[in-house]
Every structure is written in structure tokens, then in C-alpha cells.
Coordinates of C-alpha atoms and ligand atoms in Angstrom, one line a residue:
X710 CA 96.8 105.3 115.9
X711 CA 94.6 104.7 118.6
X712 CA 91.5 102.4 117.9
X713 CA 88.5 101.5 120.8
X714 CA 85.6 99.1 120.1
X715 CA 82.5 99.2 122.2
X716 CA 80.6 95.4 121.8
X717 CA 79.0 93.1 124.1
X718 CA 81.1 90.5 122.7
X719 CA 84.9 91.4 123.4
X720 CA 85.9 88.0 122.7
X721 CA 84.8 88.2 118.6
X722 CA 87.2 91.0 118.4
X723 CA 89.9 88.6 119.6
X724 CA 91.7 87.5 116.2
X725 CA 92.8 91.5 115.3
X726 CA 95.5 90.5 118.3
X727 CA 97.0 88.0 116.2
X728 CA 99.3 87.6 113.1
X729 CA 100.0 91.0 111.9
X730 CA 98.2 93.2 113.3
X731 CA 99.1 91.3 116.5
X732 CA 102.6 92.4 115.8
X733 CA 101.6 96.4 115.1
X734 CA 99.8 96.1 118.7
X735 CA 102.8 95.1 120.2
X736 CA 105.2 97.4 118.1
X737 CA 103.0 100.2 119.4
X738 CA 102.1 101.1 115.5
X739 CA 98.3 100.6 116.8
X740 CA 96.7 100.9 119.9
X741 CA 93.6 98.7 120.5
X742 CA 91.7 98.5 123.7
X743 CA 88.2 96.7 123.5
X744 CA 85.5 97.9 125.8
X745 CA 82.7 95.7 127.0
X746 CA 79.1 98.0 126.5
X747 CA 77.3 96.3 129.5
X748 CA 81.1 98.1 131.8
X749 CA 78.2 101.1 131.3
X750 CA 74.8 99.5 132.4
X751 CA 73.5 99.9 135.9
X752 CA 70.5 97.1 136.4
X753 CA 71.1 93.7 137.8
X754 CA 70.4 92.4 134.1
X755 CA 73.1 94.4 132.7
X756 CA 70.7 95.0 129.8
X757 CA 71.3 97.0 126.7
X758 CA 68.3 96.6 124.5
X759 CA 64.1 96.8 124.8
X760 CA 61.2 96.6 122.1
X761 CA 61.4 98.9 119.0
X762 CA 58.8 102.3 119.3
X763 CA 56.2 101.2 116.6
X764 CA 56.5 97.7 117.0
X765 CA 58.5 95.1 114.3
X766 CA 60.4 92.8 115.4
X767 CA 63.8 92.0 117.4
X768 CA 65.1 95.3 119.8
X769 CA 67.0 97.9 119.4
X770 CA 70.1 99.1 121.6
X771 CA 69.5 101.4 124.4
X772 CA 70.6 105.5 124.2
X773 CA 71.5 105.4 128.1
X774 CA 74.1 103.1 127.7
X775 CA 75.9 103.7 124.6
X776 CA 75.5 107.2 125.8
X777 CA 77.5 106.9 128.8
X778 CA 80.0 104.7 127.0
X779 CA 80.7 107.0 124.6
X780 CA 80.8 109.9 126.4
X781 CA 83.7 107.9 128.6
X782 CA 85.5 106.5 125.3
X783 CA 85.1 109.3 123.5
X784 CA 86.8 111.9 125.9
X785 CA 89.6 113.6 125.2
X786 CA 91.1 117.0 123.8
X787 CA 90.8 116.1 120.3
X788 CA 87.1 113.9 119.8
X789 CA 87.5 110.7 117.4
X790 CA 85.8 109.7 114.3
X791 CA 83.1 107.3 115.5
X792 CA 82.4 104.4 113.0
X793 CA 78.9 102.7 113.3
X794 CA 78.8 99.6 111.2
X795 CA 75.3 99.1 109.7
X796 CA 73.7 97.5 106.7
X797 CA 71.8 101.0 105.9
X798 CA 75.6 102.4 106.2
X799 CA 77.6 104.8 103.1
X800 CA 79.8 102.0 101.7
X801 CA 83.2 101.5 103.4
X802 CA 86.3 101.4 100.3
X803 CA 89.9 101.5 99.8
X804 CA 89.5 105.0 99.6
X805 CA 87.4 105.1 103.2
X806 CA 90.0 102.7 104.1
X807 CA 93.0 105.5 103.1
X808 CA 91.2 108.4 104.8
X809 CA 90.8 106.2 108.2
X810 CA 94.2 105.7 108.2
X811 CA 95.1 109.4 108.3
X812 CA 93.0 109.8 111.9
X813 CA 95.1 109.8 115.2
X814 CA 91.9 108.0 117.1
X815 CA 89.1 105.9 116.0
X816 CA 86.0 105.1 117.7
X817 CA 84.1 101.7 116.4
X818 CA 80.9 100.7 118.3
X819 CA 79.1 97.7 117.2
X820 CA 75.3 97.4 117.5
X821 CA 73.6 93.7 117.7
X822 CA 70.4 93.0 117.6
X823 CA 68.3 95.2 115.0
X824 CA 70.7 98.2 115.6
X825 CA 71.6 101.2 117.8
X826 CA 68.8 103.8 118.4
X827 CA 69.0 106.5 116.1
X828 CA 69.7 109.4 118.8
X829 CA 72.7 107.9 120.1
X830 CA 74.0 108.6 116.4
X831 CA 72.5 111.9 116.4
X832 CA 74.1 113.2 120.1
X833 CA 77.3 112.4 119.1
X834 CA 77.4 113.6 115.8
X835 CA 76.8 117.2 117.9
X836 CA 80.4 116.9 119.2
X837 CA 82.5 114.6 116.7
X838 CA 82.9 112.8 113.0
X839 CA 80.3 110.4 112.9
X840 CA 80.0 107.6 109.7
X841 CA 77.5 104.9 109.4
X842 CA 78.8 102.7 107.0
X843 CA 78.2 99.3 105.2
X844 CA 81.3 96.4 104.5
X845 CA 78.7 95.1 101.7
X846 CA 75.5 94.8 100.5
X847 CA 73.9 91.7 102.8
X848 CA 73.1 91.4 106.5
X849 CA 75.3 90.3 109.0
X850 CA 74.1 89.4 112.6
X851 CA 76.3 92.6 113.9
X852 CA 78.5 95.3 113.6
X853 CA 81.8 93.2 115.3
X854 CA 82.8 91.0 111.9
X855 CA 82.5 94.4 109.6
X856 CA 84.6 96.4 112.8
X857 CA 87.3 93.6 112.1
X858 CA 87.2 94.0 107.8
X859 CA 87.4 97.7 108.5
X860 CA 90.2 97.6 111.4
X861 CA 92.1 94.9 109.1
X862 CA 92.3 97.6 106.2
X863 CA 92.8 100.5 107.7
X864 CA 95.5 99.0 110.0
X865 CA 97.4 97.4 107.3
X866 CA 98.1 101.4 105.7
X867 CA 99.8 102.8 108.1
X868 CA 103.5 102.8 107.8
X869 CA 105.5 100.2 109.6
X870 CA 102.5 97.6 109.6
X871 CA 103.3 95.9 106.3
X872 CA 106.8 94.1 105.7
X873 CA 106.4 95.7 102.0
X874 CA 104.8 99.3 101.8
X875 CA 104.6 98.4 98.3
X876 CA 101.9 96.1 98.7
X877 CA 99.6 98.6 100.2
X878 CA 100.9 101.2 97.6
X879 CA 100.2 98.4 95.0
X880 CA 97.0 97.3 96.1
X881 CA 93.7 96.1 94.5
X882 CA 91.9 99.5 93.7
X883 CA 94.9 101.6 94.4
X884 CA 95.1 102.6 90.5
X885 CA 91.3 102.1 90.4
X886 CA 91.7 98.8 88.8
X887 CA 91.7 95.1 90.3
X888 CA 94.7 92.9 90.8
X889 CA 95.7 90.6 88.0
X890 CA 96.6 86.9 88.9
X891 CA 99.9 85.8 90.5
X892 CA 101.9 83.2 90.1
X893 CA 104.9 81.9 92.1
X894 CA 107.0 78.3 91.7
X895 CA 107.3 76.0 90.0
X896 CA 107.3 77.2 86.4
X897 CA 104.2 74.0 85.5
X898 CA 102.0 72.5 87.8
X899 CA 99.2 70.3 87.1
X900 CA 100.2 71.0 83.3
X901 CA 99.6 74.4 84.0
X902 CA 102.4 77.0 83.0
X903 CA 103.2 80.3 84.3
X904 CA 102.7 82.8 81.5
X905 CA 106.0 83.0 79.4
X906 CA 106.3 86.7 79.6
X907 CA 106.4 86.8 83.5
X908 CA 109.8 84.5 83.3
X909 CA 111.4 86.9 80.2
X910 CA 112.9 89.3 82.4
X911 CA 111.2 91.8 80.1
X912 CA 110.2 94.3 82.9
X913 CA 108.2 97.0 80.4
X914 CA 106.6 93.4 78.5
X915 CA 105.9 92.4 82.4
X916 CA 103.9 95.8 83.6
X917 CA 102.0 95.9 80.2
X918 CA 100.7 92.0 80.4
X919 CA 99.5 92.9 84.2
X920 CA 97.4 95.8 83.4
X921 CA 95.7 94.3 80.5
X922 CA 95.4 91.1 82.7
X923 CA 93.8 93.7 85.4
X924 CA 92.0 95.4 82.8
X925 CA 90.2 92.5 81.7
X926 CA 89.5 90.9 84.8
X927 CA 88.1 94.5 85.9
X928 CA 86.1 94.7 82.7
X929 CA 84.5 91.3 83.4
X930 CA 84.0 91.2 87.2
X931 CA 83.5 94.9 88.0
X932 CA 82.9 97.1 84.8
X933 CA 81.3 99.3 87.4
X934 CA 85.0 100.3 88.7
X935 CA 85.5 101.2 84.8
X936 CA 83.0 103.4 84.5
X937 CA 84.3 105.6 88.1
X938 CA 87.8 105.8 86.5
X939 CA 89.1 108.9 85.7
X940 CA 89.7 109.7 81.7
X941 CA 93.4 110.2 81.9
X942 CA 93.8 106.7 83.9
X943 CA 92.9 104.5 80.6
X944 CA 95.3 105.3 78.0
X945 CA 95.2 104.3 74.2
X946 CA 96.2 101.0 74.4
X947 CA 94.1 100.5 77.7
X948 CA 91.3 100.8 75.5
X949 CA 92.1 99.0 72.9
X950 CA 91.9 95.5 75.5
Ligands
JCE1495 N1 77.4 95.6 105.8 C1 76.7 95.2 106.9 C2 76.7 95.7 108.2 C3 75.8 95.0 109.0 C4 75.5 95.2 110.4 C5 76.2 96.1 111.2 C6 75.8 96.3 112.5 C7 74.7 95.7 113.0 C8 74.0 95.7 114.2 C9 72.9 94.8 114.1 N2 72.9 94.3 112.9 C10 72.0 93.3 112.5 C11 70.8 93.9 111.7 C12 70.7 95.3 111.6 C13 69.6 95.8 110.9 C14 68.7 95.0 110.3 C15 68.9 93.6 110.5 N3 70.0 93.1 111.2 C16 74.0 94.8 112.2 C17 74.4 94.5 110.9 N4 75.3 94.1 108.2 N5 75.9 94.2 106.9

């Protein structure tokens, strides 16, 4: 997969070349450039942002300049998906997650200030995928920390990134559910023991004591992922926890 990030700040984007995804970069399982959006301005000031029509406060991005950076980043026989982080955005999941990792290129620009102006969104939704979309509900200063959430889970799906595909396979959310808790050595520590049916070597025992652990812990921290699950997911016994 081929990812490119427009930002005025290249260097936030620096830690997606380390650790893991490091390791996909360099095993050519991803391929990251990072563009710097003032490469594309023309003035002395290299500026990329004036006064909001209408007044309010802060600026707003420029069209001429993400306009001529996209048009250059975007090119190509087949045109990317262009992600555009923003607060107002369709919230980004697992699921969004999955499809993104199914795309051959993705296009991420990240706005500052009080966003991009609306007709650069608009122009290049008349030539490819466009999404505006949201890592959570609060406000972050701009769209370079949500680019890295979104790069981090979309790059950990495809095949060859992860040590374990069954990690991915096995994820929070992937059976709509979220993760029970995890214990590794020793057996007690602090007086605390490691649940006795996790040691029995009881494998069916095992799988049923993690899904009613996920089950509760998704009943008490998110009973909104409950209410989205299909009816054939929660069987009798689900139910009855
Ligand atoms: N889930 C998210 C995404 C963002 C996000 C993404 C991109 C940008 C570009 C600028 N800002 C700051 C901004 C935008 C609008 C109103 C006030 N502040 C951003 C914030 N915040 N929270």
C-alpha cells in the first residue's frame, strides 16, 4: 500500500517510521512518503492560511495550495481515497480501519488551524473517494495525531505487518465485542492470582470464560456496541451473562 501525507509539520509524522511500522516501510509492506504543503506555495511567506469569510476566529487553509498539492499527490492512473481528518468528520472504526486496508493508495492531508476550506474537499471529491472523518469525539489542535491513529490501524491489517495475523484477526471489535483482560507470568503477583480456569488447560472452559469476561466488560463500558450487534452473534448463554 502506498500512503502520502500532506502537513506543514513533516516532522509530527516522524514516529510512523519507527517500531513496527518502521519495519513494514522497510520490508516494502507500506510505502510512506510525507509531503511538506508549503513544497506548493508561491509567496515569500510560504503562507497557507488567511481570515475566515464571515469573520470567527482563527484561519482557515487556503484552496490554491492544497489544490496544487493535491492535484500533484493525487496523480496517477488509478486516483486515491483522500482522508481529511476533522472533528465534524463520519467516525473512523475497526470496520473503516478494515476497508482502508483493502485500497492500493491512500491520500491523508492534515488541516491546522480551524480547518481546510470547504471547496478544496468539494474539487476533489469531483475526481476521487473523498472521507472526512473523526478519530473521537473532542478537538485536537490538527489533523497530523488522528493521520498517525488512522495510519497505525490501518497499517497493522495488512498481511505481513504483524508477527501474529491472529492478533489482528483477534482484535478488539473484530467479533463486535471488546477484549477481555490478559494475564501473563507469574501465576500471583501482589496477592493477585491469574484466574484458575486460564492455567486448566481446559481450552472450551478457556474460550467460554473470555467471552463472558468480554461480554461483561462490553455490557459495562460500551453497551452501545451491544445494541449494534447482530442477533445471531449473542447466543443463549451470551445472554444469560
Ligand atoms: N477527531 C478529531 C479530529 C480533529 C481535527 C482534525 C483536523 C484538524 C484541522 C484543524 N483542527 C483544529 C480545529 C478544527 C476545527 C475546529 C477547531 N479546531 C483539526 C482537528 N480533532 N478531533
Amino acid at each position: 500500500m502506498r500512503i502520502d501525507v500532506l502537513t506543514i509539520f513533516p516532522e509530527y509524522l516522524a514516529p510512523l517510521r519507527a517500531a513496527l511500522l518502521g519495519k513494514a516501510i522497510e520490508r516494502g509492506l507500506l510505502d510512506l512518503t510525507v509531503h511538506d504543503l508549503r513544497d506548493w506555495t508561491h509567496d515569500v511567506h510560504r503562507s497557507v492560511d488567511d481570515s475566515p469569510y464571515g469573520g470567527g476566529p482563527g484561519m482557515v487553509m487556503k484552496p490554491q495550495v492544497w489544490g496544487e498539492a493535491l492535484d500533484e499527490v493525487c496523480a496517477g492512473e488509478v486516483p486515491p481515497r483522500l482522508v481529511v481528518p476533522s472533528p465534524a468528520g463520519r467516525p473512523f472504526t475497526q470496520e473503516t480501519a478494515r476497508q482502508y486496508a483493502t485500497e492500493s493508495r491512500l491520500v491523508f492531508a492534515c488541516g491546522r488551524y480551524e480547518g481546510i476550506d470547504q471547496r478544496v474537499i468539494d474539487d476533489a471529491a469531483r475526481r476521487m473517494p473523498v472521507d472526512e472523518v473523526s478519530i473521537g469525539d473532542y478537538v485536537l489542535v490538527g489533523g497530523e495525531v488522528a493521520v498517525m491513529v488512522m495510519v497505525e490501524a490501518v497499517a497493522r491489517l495488512l498481511p505481513g505487518v504483524l508477527g501474529n495475523p491472529a492478533s489482528a484477526e483477534q482484535d478488539s471489535f473484530s467479533d463486535g465485542l471488546l477484549e477481555g483482560p490478559s494475564y501473563t507470568r507469574p501465576e500471583v503477583w501482589r496477592e493477585l492470582a491469574v484466574p484458575e480456569v486460564l492455567r486448566s488447560g481446559n481450552h472450551a472452559a478457556i474460550a467460554r470464560w473470555r467471552r463472558d469476561r468480554a461480554l461483561e466488560r462490553t455490557f459495562h463500558r460500551r453497551p452501545d456496541l451491544l445494541a449494534t450487534l447482530p442477533d445471531q452473534a449473542l447466543d443463549r448463554h451470551d445472554r444469560a451473562v
